[in-house]
Short mmCIF file of C-alpha atoms in Angstrom, two decimals:
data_model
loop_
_atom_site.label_atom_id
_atom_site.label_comp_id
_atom_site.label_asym_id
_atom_site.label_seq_id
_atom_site.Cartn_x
_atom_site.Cartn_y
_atom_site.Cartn_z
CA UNK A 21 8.93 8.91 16.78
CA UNK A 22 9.92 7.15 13.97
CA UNK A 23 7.86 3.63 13.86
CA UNK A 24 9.43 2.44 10.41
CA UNK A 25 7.38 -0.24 8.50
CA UNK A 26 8.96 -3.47 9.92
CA UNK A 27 6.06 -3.70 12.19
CA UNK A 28 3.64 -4.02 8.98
CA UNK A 29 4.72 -7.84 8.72
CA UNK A 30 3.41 -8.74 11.69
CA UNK A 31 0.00 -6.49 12.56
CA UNK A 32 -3.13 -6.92 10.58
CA UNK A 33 -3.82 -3.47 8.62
CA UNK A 34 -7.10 -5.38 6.94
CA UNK A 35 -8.69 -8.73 7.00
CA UNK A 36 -7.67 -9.17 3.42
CA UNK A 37 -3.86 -7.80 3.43
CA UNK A 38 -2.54 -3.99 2.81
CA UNK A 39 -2.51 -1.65 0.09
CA UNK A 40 -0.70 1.00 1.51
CA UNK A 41 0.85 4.41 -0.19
CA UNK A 42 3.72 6.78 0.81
CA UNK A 43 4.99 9.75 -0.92
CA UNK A 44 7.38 12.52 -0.21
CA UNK A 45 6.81 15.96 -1.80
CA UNK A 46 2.91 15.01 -1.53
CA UNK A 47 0.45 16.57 1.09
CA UNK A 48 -1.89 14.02 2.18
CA UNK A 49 -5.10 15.29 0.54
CA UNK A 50 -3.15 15.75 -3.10
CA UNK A 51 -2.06 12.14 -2.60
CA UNK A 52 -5.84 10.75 -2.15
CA UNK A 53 -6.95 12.86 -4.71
CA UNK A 54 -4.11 11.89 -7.10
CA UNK A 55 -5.46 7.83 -6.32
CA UNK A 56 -8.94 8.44 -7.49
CA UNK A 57 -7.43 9.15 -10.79
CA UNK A 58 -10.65 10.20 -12.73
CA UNK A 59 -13.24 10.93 -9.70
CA UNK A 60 -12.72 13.51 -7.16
CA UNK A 61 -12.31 11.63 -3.98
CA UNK A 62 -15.83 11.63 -1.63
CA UNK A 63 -14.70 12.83 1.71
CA UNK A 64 -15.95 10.49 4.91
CA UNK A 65 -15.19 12.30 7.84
CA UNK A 66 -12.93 10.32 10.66
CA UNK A 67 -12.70 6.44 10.57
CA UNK A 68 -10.53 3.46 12.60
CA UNK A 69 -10.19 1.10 10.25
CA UNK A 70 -12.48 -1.19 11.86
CA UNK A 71 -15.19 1.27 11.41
CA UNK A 72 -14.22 1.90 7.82
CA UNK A 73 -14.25 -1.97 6.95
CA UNK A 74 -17.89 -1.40 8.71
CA UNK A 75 -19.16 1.32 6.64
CA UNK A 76 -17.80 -0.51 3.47
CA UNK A 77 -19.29 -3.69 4.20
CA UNK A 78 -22.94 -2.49 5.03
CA UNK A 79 -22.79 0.54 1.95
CA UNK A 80 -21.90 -2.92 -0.01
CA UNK A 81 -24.96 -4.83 1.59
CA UNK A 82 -27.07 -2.02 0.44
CA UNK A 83 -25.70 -1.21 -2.76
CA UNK A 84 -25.43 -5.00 -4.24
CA UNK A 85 -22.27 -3.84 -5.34
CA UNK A 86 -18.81 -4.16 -3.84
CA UNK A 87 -16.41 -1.96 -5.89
CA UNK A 88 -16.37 0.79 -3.13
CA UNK A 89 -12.51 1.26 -2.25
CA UNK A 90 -11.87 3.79 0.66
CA UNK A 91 -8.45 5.34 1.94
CA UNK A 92 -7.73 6.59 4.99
CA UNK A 93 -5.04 9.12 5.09
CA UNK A 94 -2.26 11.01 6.76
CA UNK A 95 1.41 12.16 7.72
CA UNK A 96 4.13 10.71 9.42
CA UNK A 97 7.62 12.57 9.18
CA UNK A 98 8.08 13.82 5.95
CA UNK A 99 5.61 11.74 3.91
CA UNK A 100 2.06 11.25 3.16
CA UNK A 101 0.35 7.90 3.59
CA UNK A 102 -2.92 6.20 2.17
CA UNK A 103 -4.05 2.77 3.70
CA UNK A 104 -6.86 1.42 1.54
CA UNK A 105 -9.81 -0.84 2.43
CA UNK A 106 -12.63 -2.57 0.66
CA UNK A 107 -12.96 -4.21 -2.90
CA UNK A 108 -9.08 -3.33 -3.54
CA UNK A 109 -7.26 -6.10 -4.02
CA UNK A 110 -6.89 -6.21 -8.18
CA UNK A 111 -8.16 -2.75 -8.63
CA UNK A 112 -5.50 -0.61 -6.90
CA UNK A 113 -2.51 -1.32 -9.53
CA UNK A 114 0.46 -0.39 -9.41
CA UNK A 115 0.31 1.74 -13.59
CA UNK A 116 -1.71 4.80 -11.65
CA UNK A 117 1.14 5.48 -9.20
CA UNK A 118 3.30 6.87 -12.66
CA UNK A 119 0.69 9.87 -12.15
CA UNK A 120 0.81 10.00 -8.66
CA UNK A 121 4.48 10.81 -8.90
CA UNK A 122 4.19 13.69 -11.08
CA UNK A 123 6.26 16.68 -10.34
CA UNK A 124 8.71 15.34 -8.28
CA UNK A 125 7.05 13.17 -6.37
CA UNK A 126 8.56 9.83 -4.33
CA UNK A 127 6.21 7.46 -4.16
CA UNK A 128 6.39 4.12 -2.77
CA UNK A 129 3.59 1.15 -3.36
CA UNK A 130 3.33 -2.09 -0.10
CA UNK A 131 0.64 -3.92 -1.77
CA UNK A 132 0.29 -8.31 -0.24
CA UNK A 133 -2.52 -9.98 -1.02
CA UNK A 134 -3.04 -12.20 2.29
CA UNK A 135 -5.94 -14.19 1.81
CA UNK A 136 -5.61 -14.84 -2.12
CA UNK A 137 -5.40 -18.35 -2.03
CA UNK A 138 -2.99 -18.68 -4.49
CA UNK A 139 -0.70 -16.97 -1.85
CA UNK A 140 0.72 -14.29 -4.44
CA UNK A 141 3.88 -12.76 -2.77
CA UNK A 142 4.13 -9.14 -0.74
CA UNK A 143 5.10 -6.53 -3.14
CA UNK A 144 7.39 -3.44 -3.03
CA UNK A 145 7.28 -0.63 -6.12
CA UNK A 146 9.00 3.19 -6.41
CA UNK A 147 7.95 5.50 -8.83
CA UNK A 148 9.63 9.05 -9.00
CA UNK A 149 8.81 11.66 -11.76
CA UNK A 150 6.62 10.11 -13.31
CA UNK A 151 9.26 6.97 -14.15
CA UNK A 152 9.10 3.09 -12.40
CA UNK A 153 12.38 3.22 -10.70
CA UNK A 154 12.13 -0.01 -9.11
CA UNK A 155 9.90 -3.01 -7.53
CA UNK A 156 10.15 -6.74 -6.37
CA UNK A 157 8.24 -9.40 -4.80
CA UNK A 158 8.98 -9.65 -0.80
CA UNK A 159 8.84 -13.61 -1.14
CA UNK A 160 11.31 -14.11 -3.99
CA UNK A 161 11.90 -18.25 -3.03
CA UNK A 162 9.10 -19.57 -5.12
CA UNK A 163 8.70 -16.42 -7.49
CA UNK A 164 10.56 -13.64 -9.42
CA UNK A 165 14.31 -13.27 -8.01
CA UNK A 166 14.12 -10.71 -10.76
CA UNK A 167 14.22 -6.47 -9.24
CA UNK A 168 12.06 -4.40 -12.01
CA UNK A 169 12.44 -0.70 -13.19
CA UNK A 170 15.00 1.75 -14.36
CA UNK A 171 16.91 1.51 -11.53
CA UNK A 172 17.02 -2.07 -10.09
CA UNK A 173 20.35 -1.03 -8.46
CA UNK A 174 18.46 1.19 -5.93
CA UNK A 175 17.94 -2.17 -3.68
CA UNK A 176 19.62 -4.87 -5.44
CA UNK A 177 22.71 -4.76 -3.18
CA UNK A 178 20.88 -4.49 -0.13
CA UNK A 179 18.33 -7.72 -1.17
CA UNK A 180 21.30 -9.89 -1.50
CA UNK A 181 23.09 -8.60 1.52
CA UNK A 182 19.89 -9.68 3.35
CA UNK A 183 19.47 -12.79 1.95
CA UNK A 184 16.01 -12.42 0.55
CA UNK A 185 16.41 -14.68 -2.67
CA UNK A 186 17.47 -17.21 -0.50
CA UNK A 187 15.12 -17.00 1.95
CA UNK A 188 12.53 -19.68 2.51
CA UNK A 189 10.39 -18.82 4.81
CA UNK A 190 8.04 -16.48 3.38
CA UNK A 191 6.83 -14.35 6.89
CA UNK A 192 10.69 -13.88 7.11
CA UNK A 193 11.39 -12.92 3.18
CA UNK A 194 8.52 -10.56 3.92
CA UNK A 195 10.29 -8.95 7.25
CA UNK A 196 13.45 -8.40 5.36
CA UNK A 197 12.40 -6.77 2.82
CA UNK A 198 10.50 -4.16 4.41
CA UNK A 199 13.96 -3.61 6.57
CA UNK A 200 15.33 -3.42 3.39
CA UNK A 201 13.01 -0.73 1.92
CA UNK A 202 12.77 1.31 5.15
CA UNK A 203 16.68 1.62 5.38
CA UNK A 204 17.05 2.52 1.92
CA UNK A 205 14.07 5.37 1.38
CA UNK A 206 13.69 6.13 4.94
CA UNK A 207 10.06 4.60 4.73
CA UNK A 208 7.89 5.04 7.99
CA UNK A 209 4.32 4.21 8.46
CA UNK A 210 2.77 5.38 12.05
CA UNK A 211 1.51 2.29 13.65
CA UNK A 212 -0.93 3.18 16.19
CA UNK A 213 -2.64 5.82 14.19
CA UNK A 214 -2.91 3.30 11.27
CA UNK A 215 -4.23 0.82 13.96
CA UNK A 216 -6.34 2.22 16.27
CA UNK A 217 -6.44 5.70 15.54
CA UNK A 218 -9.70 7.47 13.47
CA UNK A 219 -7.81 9.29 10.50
CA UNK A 220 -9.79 11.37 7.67
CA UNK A 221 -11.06 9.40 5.24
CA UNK A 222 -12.28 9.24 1.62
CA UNK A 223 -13.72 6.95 -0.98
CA UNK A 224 -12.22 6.90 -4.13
CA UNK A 225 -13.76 3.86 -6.09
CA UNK A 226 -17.79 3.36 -5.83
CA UNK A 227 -19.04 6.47 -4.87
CA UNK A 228 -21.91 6.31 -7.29
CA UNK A 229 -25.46 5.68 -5.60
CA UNK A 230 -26.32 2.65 -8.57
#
């Protein structure tokens, strides 16, 4: 079953937003590991994400630190997925995914910021190769109408046909983009193993004991 990413408008991933990560021509584990960059990722075992958010919070309380960033990870169809929780919002940028798209790779960045209050739009980026091929913000009204990369043409079309820059309601911007995104790259996320389901999981920011 193919559940799309449509649905990721309107269910609550985390308490704070979404940072979530799809590639094709990735196995799950070489996507995490790819993420963590510098640090080999610190495997968890199985987590729901309200377990996960949990863990975080309490390894925070006894820590005194909050920089611990955890993914939990998968497959659905033909691509790989990371949803991250904890201190991520800021730290998970978008200038690592050139990396993660190494060799071939398709990889495709949903990053929205939910409870920043200064209410920063829903984002969209594809990197391929190595290369930023495109990106925009899901709630163009009140910021960029501007589509980013090498290959802006990828979506442009499709944005206008939908109406996004016109669009002022920003939960409905947000839906129409991801319509937009999921038609054009075939993006699908699977919902009730993102929601309720306990998925591996590793940390990747924060594993440090001090």
């Amino acid at each position: 079953m193919n559940d799309g990413i449509g649905w990721i408008a309107r269910d609550e991933i985390a308490r704070i937003g979404y940072c979530i990560t799809l590639a094709r021509g990735l196995e799950p584990e070489e996507l995490v590991r790819r993420l963590a960059t510098d640090l080999a990722p610190l495997p968890l075992g199985h987590y729901t994400g309200y377990d996960l958010n949990t863990y975080l919070e309490q390894r925070e309380v006894e820590r005194r630190r909050d920089d611990s960033i955890a993914l939990r990870y998968g497959a659905g169809g033909d691509l790989a997925f990371a949803v991250a929780d904890g201190y991520w919002p800021g730290e998970m940028n978008t200038g690592v995914l050139r990396g993660v798209s190494k060799d071939g790779a398709h990889v495709f960045r949903l990053y929205y910021e939910s409870q920043n209050p200064k209410l920063p739009p829903p984002d969209f980026s594809y990197f391929h190769d190595g290369h930023y091929m495109c990106g925009f913000d899901m709630y163009m009204n009140t910021w960029s109408h501007e589509i980013t990369g090498s290959r802006p043409d990828l979506v442009s079309a499709a944005v206008r046909a939908a109406g996004i820059p016109d669009e002022t309601r920003r939960d409905m911007a947000h839906a129409k983009s991801l319509a937009v995104v999921e038609e054009q790259f075939n993006l699908t996320l699977p919902k009730e193993q993102v929601l309720h389901g306990a998925l591996p999981a590793a940390l990747i920011n924060g594993q440090t004991s001090t």
